[in-house]
Tab-separated table of C-alpha atoms in Angstrom:
chain	number	residue	atom	x	y	z
A	221	MET	CA	112.136	77.394	111.788
A	222	ALA	CA	110.040	79.446	109.364
A	223	GLN	CA	108.787	82.795	110.541
A	224	THR	CA	105.058	82.707	111.388
A	225	ILE	CA	102.253	84.885	112.788
A	226	ASP	CA	100.847	83.958	116.213
A	227	GLY	CA	97.569	85.854	115.847
A	228	ILE	CA	95.847	89.214	115.947
A	229	HIS	CA	97.618	92.127	117.587
A	230	HIS	CA	94.737	94.601	117.278
A	231	VAL	CA	91.785	95.576	115.119
A	232	THR	CA	91.117	99.194	114.171
A	233	ALA	CA	87.670	100.443	113.179
A	234	ILE	CA	85.997	103.806	112.565
A	235	ALA	CA	83.367	105.423	114.792
A	236	ARG	CA	81.426	108.654	114.505
A	237	ASP	CA	80.789	109.842	118.065
A	238	PRO	CA	83.705	109.148	120.445
A	239	GLN	CA	81.524	109.469	123.546
A	240	LEU	CA	78.975	106.930	122.311
A	241	ASN	CA	81.892	104.662	121.428
A	242	ILE	CA	83.313	104.887	124.961
A	243	ASN	CA	79.892	104.360	126.499
A	244	PHE	CA	79.411	101.188	124.462
A	245	TYR	CA	82.808	99.508	124.566
A	246	ALA	CA	83.879	100.543	128.059
A	247	GLY	CA	80.410	100.898	129.580
A	248	VAL	CA	78.406	98.044	128.040
A	249	LEU	CA	81.078	95.568	126.974
A	250	GLY	CA	83.342	96.322	129.919
A	251	LEU	CA	86.597	96.701	127.995
A	252	ARG	CA	89.185	98.962	129.544
A	253	LEU	CA	90.002	102.229	127.803
A	254	VAL	CA	93.758	101.711	127.849
A	255	LYS	CA	94.791	104.715	125.805
A	256	LEU	CA	93.220	108.055	124.898
A	257	THR	CA	95.230	109.643	122.131
A	258	VAL	CA	94.841	111.049	118.616
A	259	ASN	CA	95.200	109.653	115.143
A	260	PHE	CA	98.879	110.357	114.537
A	261	ASP	CA	98.156	110.907	110.823
A	262	ASP	CA	95.174	113.178	111.608
A	263	PRO	CA	95.793	114.783	115.033
A	264	GLY	CA	92.466	116.610	114.978
A	265	SER	CA	90.610	113.360	115.709
A	266	TYR	CA	90.662	110.941	118.617
A	267	HIS	CA	92.171	107.461	118.538
A	268	LEU	CA	90.652	105.282	121.273
A	269	TYR	CA	92.201	101.997	122.409
A	270	TYR	CA	90.353	99.319	124.386
A	271	GLY	CA	91.580	96.002	125.755
A	272	ASP	CA	92.188	94.030	128.906
A	273	ALA	CA	93.709	95.661	131.960
A	274	LEU	CA	97.054	96.310	130.261
A	275	GLY	CA	96.056	96.169	126.595
A	276	HIS	CA	97.793	92.904	125.813
A	277	PRO	CA	98.100	91.992	122.115
A	278	GLY	CA	95.088	89.959	121.065
A	279	THR	CA	92.710	92.069	123.178
A	280	ILE	CA	93.167	95.506	121.608
A	281	LEU	CA	90.295	97.111	119.690
A	282	THR	CA	90.925	100.659	118.523
A	283	PHE	CA	88.793	103.339	116.907
A	284	PHE	CA	89.420	106.407	114.814
A	285	ALA	CA	86.649	108.879	115.676
A	286	TRP	CA	85.398	110.768	112.598
A	287	PRO	CA	82.422	112.883	113.726
A	288	HIS	CA	81.806	114.221	110.225
A	289	GLY	CA	82.777	111.118	108.273
A	290	LEU	CA	80.644	109.394	105.674
A	291	GLY	CA	78.995	106.096	106.530
A	292	GLY	CA	80.621	102.919	105.280
A	293	HIS	CA	79.022	99.691	104.161
A	294	LYS	CA	79.882	96.012	104.230
A	295	GLY	CA	81.420	94.384	101.208
A	296	THR	CA	84.320	92.409	99.877
A	297	GLY	CA	87.887	93.362	100.662
A	298	ALA	CA	87.140	94.105	104.309
A	299	ALA	CA	86.789	92.589	107.752
A	300	ASN	CA	83.061	92.720	108.489
A	301	VAL	CA	82.691	90.904	111.839
A	302	ILE	CA	84.636	91.325	115.087
A	303	ALA	CA	84.206	88.360	117.429
A	304	PHE	CA	85.224	88.232	121.091
A	305	THR	CA	85.687	85.238	123.383
A	306	ILE	CA	83.572	84.923	126.526
A	307	PRO	CA	83.472	82.062	129.057
A	308	ALA	CA	80.996	79.366	128.023
A	309	ALA	CA	78.981	79.811	131.215
A	310	SER	CA	78.648	83.573	130.621
A	311	ARG	CA	76.362	83.467	127.587
A	312	ASP	CA	73.168	84.047	129.593
A	313	PHE	CA	74.841	86.845	131.541
A	314	TRP	CA	75.692	88.636	128.303
A	315	ALA	CA	72.262	88.091	126.777
A	316	ALA	CA	70.701	89.655	129.877
A	317	ARG	CA	73.203	92.512	129.884
A	318	LEU	CA	72.507	93.363	126.248
A	319	ASP	CA	68.768	93.241	126.962
A	320	ALA	CA	69.209	95.565	129.938
A	321	HIS	CA	70.947	98.105	127.686
A	322	GLY	CA	68.326	97.815	124.957
A	323	ILE	CA	70.706	96.237	122.461
A	324	LEU	CA	68.994	93.971	119.954
A	325	HIS	CA	70.906	90.712	119.658
A	326	HIS	CA	70.529	87.380	117.931
A	327	ALA	CA	71.427	83.940	119.219
A	328	GLY	CA	72.449	81.079	117.002
A	329	GLY	CA	75.311	79.320	115.314
A	330	ASP	CA	77.707	80.206	112.536
A	331	GLY	CA	78.588	76.657	111.545
A	332	PHE	CA	81.479	76.588	114.017
A	333	SER	CA	79.849	77.709	117.281
A	334	GLY	CA	76.282	76.881	118.183
A	335	SER	CA	75.504	79.527	120.763
A	336	LEU	CA	77.111	82.845	119.903
A	337	LEU	CA	75.434	86.225	120.354
A	338	THR	CA	75.561	88.761	117.519
A	339	PHE	CA	74.631	92.445	117.605
A	340	GLU	CA	75.746	95.812	116.260
A	341	ASP	CA	77.675	98.607	117.893
A	342	PRO	CA	76.372	102.219	117.710
A	343	ASP	CA	77.831	102.640	114.216
A	344	GLY	CA	76.571	99.360	112.804
A	345	ILE	CA	79.710	97.222	113.118
A	346	GLU	CA	78.766	93.578	113.616
A	347	ILE	CA	80.013	92.186	116.926
A	348	ALA	CA	79.859	88.568	118.068
A	349	LEU	CA	80.406	87.049	121.495
A	350	VAL	CA	81.615	83.449	121.234
A	351	PRO	CA	81.215	81.250	124.323
A	352	VAL	CA	84.322	79.076	124.668
A	353	ALA	CA	84.742	76.242	127.151
A	354	GLY	CA	87.815	76.839	129.280
A	355	ALA	CA	87.972	80.578	128.589
A	356	GLU	CA	87.214	81.239	132.256
A	357	ALA	CA	90.728	79.967	133.033
A	358	THR	CA	92.286	82.838	131.073
A	359	PRO	CA	93.729	85.300	133.612
A	360	VAL	CA	91.756	88.524	133.730
A	361	GLU	CA	93.295	91.371	135.673
A	362	ARG	CA	90.755	93.570	137.312
A	363	TRP	CA	90.735	97.347	137.212
A	364	ARG	CA	88.982	100.029	139.206
A	365	GLY	CA	85.501	100.937	138.017
A	366	GLU	CA	85.006	98.029	135.661
A	367	PRO	CA	81.297	97.406	135.002
A	368	VAL	CA	81.592	93.672	134.228
A	369	ASP	CA	82.739	91.166	136.837
A	370	ALA	CA	85.946	89.365	135.920
A	371	SER	CA	84.167	86.018	135.891
A	372	HIS	CA	82.161	87.143	132.835
A	373	ALA	CA	84.643	89.535	131.224
A	374	ILE	CA	85.554	89.409	127.549
A	375	ARG	CA	88.800	87.476	127.108
A	376	GLY	CA	90.028	89.179	123.936
A	377	PHE	CA	89.376	88.456	120.295
A	378	HIS	CA	88.090	85.137	119.064
A	379	HIS	CA	88.257	85.911	115.326
A	380	VAL	CA	87.587	88.423	112.608
A	381	THR	CA	85.689	87.567	109.430
A	382	LEU	CA	87.129	88.665	106.099
A	383	TRP	CA	84.855	88.885	103.045
A	384	GLU	CA	86.591	87.999	99.795
A	385	GLU	CA	85.438	87.832	96.185
A	386	ASP	CA	88.022	85.096	95.644
A	387	ALA	CA	89.323	83.618	98.883
A	388	ARG	CA	92.077	81.499	97.356
A	389	PRO	CA	94.873	84.134	97.210
A	390	THR	CA	94.082	85.188	100.783
A	391	ALA	CA	94.185	81.557	101.910
A	392	ARG	CA	97.605	81.128	100.307
A	393	LEU	CA	98.924	84.148	102.208
A	394	LEU	CA	97.516	82.892	105.511
A	395	ILE	CA	98.798	79.347	105.054
A	396	GLU	CA	102.022	79.669	103.082
A	397	SER	CA	103.287	82.949	104.562
A	398	PHE	CA	101.667	83.371	107.969
A	399	GLY	CA	101.742	79.670	108.849
A	400	PHE	CA	98.002	79.385	109.574
A	401	ARG	CA	96.177	76.096	109.103
A	402	GLU	CA	92.627	75.369	108.003
A	403	VAL	CA	90.591	74.014	110.922
A	404	GLY	CA	87.015	74.013	109.630
A	405	MET	CA	84.575	74.785	106.830
A	406	ALA	CA	80.929	75.809	107.084
A	407	GLY	CA	79.101	76.845	103.926
A	408	ASP	CA	81.041	79.709	102.357
A	409	PHE	CA	83.187	80.213	105.478
A	410	ILE	CA	86.605	78.683	106.111
A	411	ARG	CA	88.214	79.027	109.547
A	412	TYR	CA	91.961	79.230	110.029
A	413	HIS	CA	94.029	78.972	113.185
A	414	SER	CA	97.297	80.804	113.663
A	415	ALA	CA	100.686	79.161	113.960
A	416	SER	CA	100.403	79.379	117.744
A	417	ASP	CA	99.780	76.039	119.430
A	418	ALA	CA	97.686	77.741	122.096
A	419	ASP	CA	94.100	78.933	121.754
A	420	GLY	CA	94.946	82.348	123.111
A	421	PRO	CA	93.177	85.559	122.137
A	422	GLY	CA	93.012	86.357	118.442
A	423	THR	CA	94.256	83.062	117.059
A	424	PHE	CA	91.392	82.465	114.595
A	425	VAL	CA	90.364	84.164	111.360
A	426	ASP	CA	87.349	83.319	109.206
A	427	VAL	CA	87.415	83.913	105.458
A	428	ARG	CA	84.070	84.108	103.680
A	429	THR	CA	83.728	83.846	99.920
A	430	VAL	CA	81.155	86.435	98.832
A	431	THR	CA	80.740	86.521	95.059
A	432	GLY	CA	78.890	89.219	93.167
A	433	HIS	CA	78.880	91.626	96.105
A	434	ALA	CA	80.067	95.229	95.969
A	435	GLU	CA	83.384	96.156	97.512
A	436	ALA	CA	83.236	97.537	101.031
A	437	ARG	CA	83.325	101.257	101.596
A	438	ILE	CA	85.704	101.849	104.488
A	439	ALA	CA	84.275	104.740	106.469
A	440	VAL	CA	82.266	105.230	109.674
A	441	GLY	CA	80.953	101.862	110.820
A	442	SER	CA	83.727	99.875	109.124
A	443	VAL	CA	86.831	98.001	110.177
A	444	HIS	CA	89.796	99.989	108.884
A	445	HIS	CA	92.452	97.290	109.233
A	446	VAL	CA	93.496	94.101	110.981
A	447	ALA	CA	96.915	94.041	112.664
A	448	TRP	CA	98.905	90.850	113.226
A	449	ARG	CA	101.495	90.234	115.941
A	450	THR	CA	105.238	90.044	115.671
A	451	PRO	CA	107.471	89.919	118.769
A	452	THR	CA	110.374	92.156	117.757
A	453	ASP	CA	111.465	94.962	115.459
A	454	ALA	CA	113.919	92.608	113.779
A	455	GLU	CA	111.184	90.130	112.909
A	456	GLN	CA	109.026	92.958	111.603
A	457	LEU	CA	111.801	94.014	109.220
A	458	ALA	CA	112.121	90.396	108.113
A	459	TRP	CA	108.381	90.351	107.384
A	460	ARG	CA	108.716	93.538	105.349
A	461	GLU	CA	111.453	92.007	103.221
A	462	ARG	CA	109.567	88.737	102.851
A	463	LEU	CA	106.319	90.412	101.788
A	464	HIS	CA	108.169	92.585	99.283
A	465	GLY	CA	109.612	89.407	97.842
A	466	GLN	CA	106.058	88.126	97.348
A	467	GLY	CA	105.092	91.225	95.388
A	468	LEU	CA	103.151	92.897	98.215
A	469	HIS	CA	103.914	96.582	98.707
A	470	THR	CA	104.527	97.412	102.363
A	471	THR	CA	104.946	100.791	103.965
A	472	LYS	CA	108.033	101.881	105.801
A	473	VAL	CA	108.102	101.163	109.538
A	474	LEU	CA	105.916	103.686	111.345
A	475	ASP	CA	106.296	104.587	115.019
A	476	ARG	CA	102.877	104.287	116.686
A	477	GLN	CA	104.370	104.986	120.146
A	478	TYR	CA	102.928	101.798	121.664
A	479	PHE	CA	104.093	99.512	118.848
A	480	HIS	CA	105.804	99.798	115.470
A	481	SER	CA	103.840	99.112	112.307
A	482	ILE	CA	104.046	98.186	108.654
A	483	TYR	CA	100.963	98.085	106.417
A	484	PHE	CA	100.046	96.294	103.210
A	485	ARG	CA	96.959	95.080	101.373
A	486	GLU	CA	96.458	91.355	101.249
A	487	PRO	CA	95.523	89.942	97.807
A	488	GLY	CA	91.774	90.351	98.419
A	489	GLY	CA	92.115	94.012	99.375
A	490	VAL	CA	91.873	93.970	103.171
A	491	LEU	CA	94.347	96.360	104.783
A	492	PHE	CA	96.703	94.354	106.993
A	493	GLU	CA	99.263	95.589	109.488
A	494	ILE	CA	102.076	93.770	111.219
A	495	ALA	CA	102.656	95.341	114.623
A	496	THR	CA	105.278	94.677	117.270
A	497	ASP	CA	104.221	93.489	120.717
A	498	PRO	CA	106.477	95.997	122.535
A	499	PRO	CA	106.749	98.570	123.927
A	500	GLY	CA	103.096	98.467	125.071
A	501	PHE	CA	100.726	101.007	126.594
A	502	ALA	CA	102.558	101.611	129.867
A	503	VAL	CA	105.394	103.344	128.038
A	504	ASP	CA	103.897	106.773	128.819
A	505	GLU	CA	101.406	106.063	131.652
A	506	ALA	CA	101.498	104.023	134.812
A	507	PRO	CA	99.423	100.832	134.512
A	508	ASP	CA	96.812	102.071	136.994
A	509	LYS	CA	96.441	105.355	135.054
A	510	LEU	CA	95.995	103.949	131.559
A	511	GLY	CA	93.374	105.779	129.528
A	512	THR	CA	92.798	108.549	132.063
A	513	HIS	CA	94.457	111.454	130.197
A	514	LEU	CA	95.021	112.519	126.614
A	515	LYS	CA	98.452	111.233	125.653
A	516	LEU	CA	100.406	112.565	122.690
A	517	PRO	CA	103.624	111.252	121.147
A	518	PRO	CA	106.702	113.432	121.630
A	519	TRP	CA	106.521	114.860	118.113
A	520	LEU	CA	102.964	116.167	118.694
A	521	GLU	CA	103.417	117.369	122.275
A	522	PRO	CA	104.500	120.906	121.206
A	523	ASP	CA	101.098	121.263	119.487
A	524	ARG	CA	99.048	120.055	122.468
A	525	ALA	CA	97.123	123.296	123.038
A	526	GLY	CA	95.953	123.502	119.444
A	527	ILE	CA	95.118	119.790	119.284
A	528	GLU	CA	93.098	119.882	122.498
A	529	ALA	CA	91.165	122.912	121.228
A	530	GLU	CA	90.010	120.906	118.200
A	531	LEU	CA	88.851	117.842	120.135
A	532	PRO	CA	85.405	117.497	121.755
A	533	PRO	CA	85.369	117.002	125.517
A	534	LEU	CA	84.829	113.446	126.731
A	535	ARG	CA	83.463	111.848	129.877
A	536	LEU	CA	85.889	109.053	130.618
A	537	PRO	CA	85.142	105.787	132.428
A	538	GLY	CA	85.162	106.293	136.182
A	539	SER	CA	84.758	110.079	135.971
A	540	ARG	CA	81.927	111.900	137.666
């Protein structure tokens, strides 16, 4: 059987103020802060991970915090929309919750869903909540201090939207390499579903053809990369060899402590990652303590004092 991709592992974006980011994603949207760490390539800045109770693949949204970074802008060669799944009956709950927090939102359809809610995060990243019938059956583990009842909680990613000047090479990669299939078309959008037979979190991706538009500037308020799932290290190495054979330059395998990663740019310019499902976020914290302390990988632990001195203090979810 040909090797395929089952869906999104995580999405990584860039924020300016880490506290505002925590307040929004953990406080307003009710995601769990599953890991507080640093950017391993830039240890002087935070790397924040959000997800479900354990940070399962398909639910993980991460942020590099660049307090002094330039602002980005939407454009081609980037993922410009992050969409989450919510239970179909929870749409009114979320509209009221966004209103209560003073967050301007818009209701309407995108050609595929007729009732989604769209709004921006504090840095201008476009977020969508997609009501999905049957999503309420997805198990949602509860955690202490969560602000959103499990019956209405976000169930992970629904899709990301890639903007492409020419979508055809990207479509070939998704279909011929990843094993995705086209499941719908609406205007200049085409929706693809992953090789997974299930409609689990992160199994859709939308590709939008946007001609004559400037390339995206990837900075604060932008999605940095989209990571796709692979179950084992061996399969990741097979992907690296396969992508090389297709003329796509991939990095060496990088140890991200909670998963292993390779990176490459898809033909339209979006930075893609293929990340392993294991070992997961409980490798260095007990499940009930996830996201409660600054965690560093072993190779940065000797520099903890200096790293902590460079980082701004944060008020974490559940703290007084």
